[in-house]
GROMACS .gro file of C-alpha atoms in nm:
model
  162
    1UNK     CA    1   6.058   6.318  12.523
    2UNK     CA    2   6.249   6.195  12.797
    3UNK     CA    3   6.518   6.423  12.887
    4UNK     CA    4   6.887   6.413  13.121
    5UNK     CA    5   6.896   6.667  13.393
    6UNK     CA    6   7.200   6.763  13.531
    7UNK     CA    7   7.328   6.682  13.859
    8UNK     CA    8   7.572   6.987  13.915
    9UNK     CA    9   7.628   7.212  13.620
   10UNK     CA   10   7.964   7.379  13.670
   11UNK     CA   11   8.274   7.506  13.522
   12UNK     CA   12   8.665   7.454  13.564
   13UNK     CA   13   8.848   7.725  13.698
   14UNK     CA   14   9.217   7.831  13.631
   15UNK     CA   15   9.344   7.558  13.868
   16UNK     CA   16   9.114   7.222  13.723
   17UNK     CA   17   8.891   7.286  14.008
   18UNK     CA   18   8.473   7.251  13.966
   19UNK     CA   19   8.291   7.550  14.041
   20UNK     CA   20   7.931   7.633  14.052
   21UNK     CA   21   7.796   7.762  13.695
   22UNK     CA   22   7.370   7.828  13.739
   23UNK     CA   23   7.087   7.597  13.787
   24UNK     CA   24   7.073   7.417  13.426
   25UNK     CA   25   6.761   7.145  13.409
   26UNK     CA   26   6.626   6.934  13.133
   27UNK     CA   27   6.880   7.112  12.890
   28UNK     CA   28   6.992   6.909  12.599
   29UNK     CA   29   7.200   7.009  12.226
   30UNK     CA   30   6.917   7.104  11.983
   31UNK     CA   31   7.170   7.042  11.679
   32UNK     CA   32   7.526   6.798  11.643
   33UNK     CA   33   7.770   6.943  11.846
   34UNK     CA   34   8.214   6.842  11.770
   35UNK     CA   35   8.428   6.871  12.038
   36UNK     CA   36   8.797   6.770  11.937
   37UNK     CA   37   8.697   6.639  11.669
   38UNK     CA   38   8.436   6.384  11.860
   39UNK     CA   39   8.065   6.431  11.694
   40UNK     CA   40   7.775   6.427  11.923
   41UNK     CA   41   7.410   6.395  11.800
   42UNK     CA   42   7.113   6.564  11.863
   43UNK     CA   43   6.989   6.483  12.166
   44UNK     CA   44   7.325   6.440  12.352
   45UNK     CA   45   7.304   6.551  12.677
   46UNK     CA   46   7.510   6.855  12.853
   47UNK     CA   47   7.611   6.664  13.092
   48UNK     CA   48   7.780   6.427  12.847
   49UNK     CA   49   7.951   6.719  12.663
   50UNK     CA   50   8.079   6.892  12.949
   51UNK     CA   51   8.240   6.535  13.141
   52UNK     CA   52   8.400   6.453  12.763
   53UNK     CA   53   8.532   6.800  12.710
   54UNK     CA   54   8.678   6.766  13.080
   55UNK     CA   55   8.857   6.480  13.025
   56UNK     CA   56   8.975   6.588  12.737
   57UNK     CA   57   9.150   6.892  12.906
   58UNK     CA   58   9.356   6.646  13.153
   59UNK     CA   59   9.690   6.655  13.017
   60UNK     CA   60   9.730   6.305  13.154
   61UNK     CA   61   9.530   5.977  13.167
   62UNK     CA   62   9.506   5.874  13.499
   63UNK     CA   63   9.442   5.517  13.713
   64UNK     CA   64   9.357   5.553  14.025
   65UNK     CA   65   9.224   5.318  14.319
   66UNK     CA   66   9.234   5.199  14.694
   67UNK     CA   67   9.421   4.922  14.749
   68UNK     CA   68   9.368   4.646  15.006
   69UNK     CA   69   9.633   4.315  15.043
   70UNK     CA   70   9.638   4.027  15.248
   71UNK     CA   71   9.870   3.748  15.254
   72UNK     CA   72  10.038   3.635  15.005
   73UNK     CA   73   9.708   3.746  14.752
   74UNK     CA   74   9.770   4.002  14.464
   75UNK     CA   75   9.617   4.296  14.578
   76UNK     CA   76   9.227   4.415  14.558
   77UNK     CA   77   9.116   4.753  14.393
   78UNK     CA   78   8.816   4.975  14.416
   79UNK     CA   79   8.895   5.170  14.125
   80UNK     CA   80   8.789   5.523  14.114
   81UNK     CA   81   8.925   5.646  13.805
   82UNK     CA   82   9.097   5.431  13.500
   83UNK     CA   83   9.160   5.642  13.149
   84UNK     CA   84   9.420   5.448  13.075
   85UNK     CA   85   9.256   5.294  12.793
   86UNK     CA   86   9.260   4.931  12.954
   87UNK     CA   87   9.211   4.741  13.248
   88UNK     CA   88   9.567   4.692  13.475
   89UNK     CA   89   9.626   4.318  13.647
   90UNK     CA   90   9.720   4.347  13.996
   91UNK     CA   91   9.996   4.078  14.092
   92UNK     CA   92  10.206   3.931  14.378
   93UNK     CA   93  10.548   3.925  14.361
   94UNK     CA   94  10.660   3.882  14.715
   95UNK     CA   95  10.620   3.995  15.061
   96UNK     CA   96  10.583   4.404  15.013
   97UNK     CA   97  10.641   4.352  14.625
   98UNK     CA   98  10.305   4.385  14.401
   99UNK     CA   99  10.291   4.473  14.036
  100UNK     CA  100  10.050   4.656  13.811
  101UNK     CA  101  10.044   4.545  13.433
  102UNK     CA  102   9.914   4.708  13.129
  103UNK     CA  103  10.108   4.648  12.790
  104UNK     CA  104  10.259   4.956  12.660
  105UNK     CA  105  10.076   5.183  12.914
  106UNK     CA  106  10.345   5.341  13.107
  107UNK     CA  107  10.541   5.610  12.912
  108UNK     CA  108  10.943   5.633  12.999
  109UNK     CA  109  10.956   5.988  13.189
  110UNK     CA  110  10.593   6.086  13.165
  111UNK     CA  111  10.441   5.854  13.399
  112UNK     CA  112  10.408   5.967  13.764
  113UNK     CA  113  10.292   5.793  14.092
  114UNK     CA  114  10.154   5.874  14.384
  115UNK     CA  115  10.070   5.716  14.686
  116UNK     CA  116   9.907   5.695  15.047
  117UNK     CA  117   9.947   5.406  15.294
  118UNK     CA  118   9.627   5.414  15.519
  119UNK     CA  119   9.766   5.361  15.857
  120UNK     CA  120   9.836   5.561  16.154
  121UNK     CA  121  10.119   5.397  16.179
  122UNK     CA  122  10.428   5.553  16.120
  123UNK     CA  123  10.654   5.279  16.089
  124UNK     CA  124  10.447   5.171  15.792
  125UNK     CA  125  10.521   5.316  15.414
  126UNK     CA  126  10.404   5.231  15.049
  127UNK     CA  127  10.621   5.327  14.696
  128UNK     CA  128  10.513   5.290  14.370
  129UNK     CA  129  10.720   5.330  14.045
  130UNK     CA  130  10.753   5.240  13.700
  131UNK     CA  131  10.956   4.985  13.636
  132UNK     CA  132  10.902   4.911  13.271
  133UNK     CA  133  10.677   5.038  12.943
  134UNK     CA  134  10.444   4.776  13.105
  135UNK     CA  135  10.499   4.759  13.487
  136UNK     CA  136  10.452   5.011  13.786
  137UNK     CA  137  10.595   4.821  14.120
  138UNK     CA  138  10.471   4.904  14.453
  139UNK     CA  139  10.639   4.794  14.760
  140UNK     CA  140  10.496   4.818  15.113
  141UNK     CA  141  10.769   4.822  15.429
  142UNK     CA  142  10.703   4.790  15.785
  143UNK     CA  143  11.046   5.009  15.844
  144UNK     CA  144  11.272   4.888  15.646
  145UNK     CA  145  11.129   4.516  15.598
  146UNK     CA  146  10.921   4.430  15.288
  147UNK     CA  147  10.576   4.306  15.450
  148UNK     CA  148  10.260   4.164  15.374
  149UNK     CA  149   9.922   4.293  15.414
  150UNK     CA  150   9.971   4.684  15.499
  151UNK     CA  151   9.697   4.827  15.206
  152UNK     CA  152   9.385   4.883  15.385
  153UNK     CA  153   9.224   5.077  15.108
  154UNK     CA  154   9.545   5.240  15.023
  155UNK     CA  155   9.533   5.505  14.774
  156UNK     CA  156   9.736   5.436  14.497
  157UNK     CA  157   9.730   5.686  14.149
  158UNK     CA  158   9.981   5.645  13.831
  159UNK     CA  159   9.927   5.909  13.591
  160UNK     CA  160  10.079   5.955  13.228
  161UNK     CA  161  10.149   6.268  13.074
  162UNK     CA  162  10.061   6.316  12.759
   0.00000   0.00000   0.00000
């Protein structure tokens, strides 16, 4: 019987932070397991349980990618983490104005952003905020001017509380 090993067992400390538990291989739930109310069969793997029980401790969901822009294109993600629950649509507004879109997915005061403008430059800056149930805006400046094509795998995150 083919089995799933785990990559790095581990645990979550006080502060949400991995830390090493023991070497765990070939291990695997001999009978059904619930976990908030979620039923895993026989079989399931560790791994599996322990990833679902960690997102489940999040008090947030959580998008979170690099951004890159050019021109007058809606930006480009490499998406590291989405638990939003859907897929967001990246769109051009104007120069330094971008949108992200998913209905109903951003909660009036319990959705946060944060971002990170790749650049050595210091003239350059990136905001993001919610602007509707539906909309988080980010704007990119090149000091106070509204520009173009300053996300260079720009790390932008939105989370909502739950």
């Amino acid at each position: 019987m083919a089995t799933n090993k785990l990559k790095t067992p581990f645990f979550l400390d006080r502060k949400n932070e991995p830390r090493e538990l023991f070497s765990l291989t070939d291990v695997k739930v001999a009978t059904p397991v619930t976990i908030n109310y979620v039923e895993y069969p026989a079989g399931t793997s560790l791994e599996t349980l322990l990833q679902d029980t960690v997102e489940d401790i999040k008090p947030y969901k959580s998008y979170v990618a690099l951004l890159t822009q050019t021109g007058t294109s809606a930006p480009t993600a490499v998406v590291l983490e989405n638990t939003l629950g859907g897929t967001p649509t990246l769109g051009y507004t104007s120069a330094g104005l971008y949108t992200v879109t998913l209905t109903g997915a951003f909660t009036a005061n319990k959705t946060v952003t944060l971002t990170n403008i790749n650049s050595t430059n210091v003239l350059y800056s990136m905001q993001a905020a919610r602007t509707s149930a539906d909309v988080v805006s980010v704007t990119t400046k090149s000091t106070v001017t509204a520009t173009n094509a300053l996300m260079t795998n720009s790390i932008l995150e939105i989370r909502v509380y739950n």
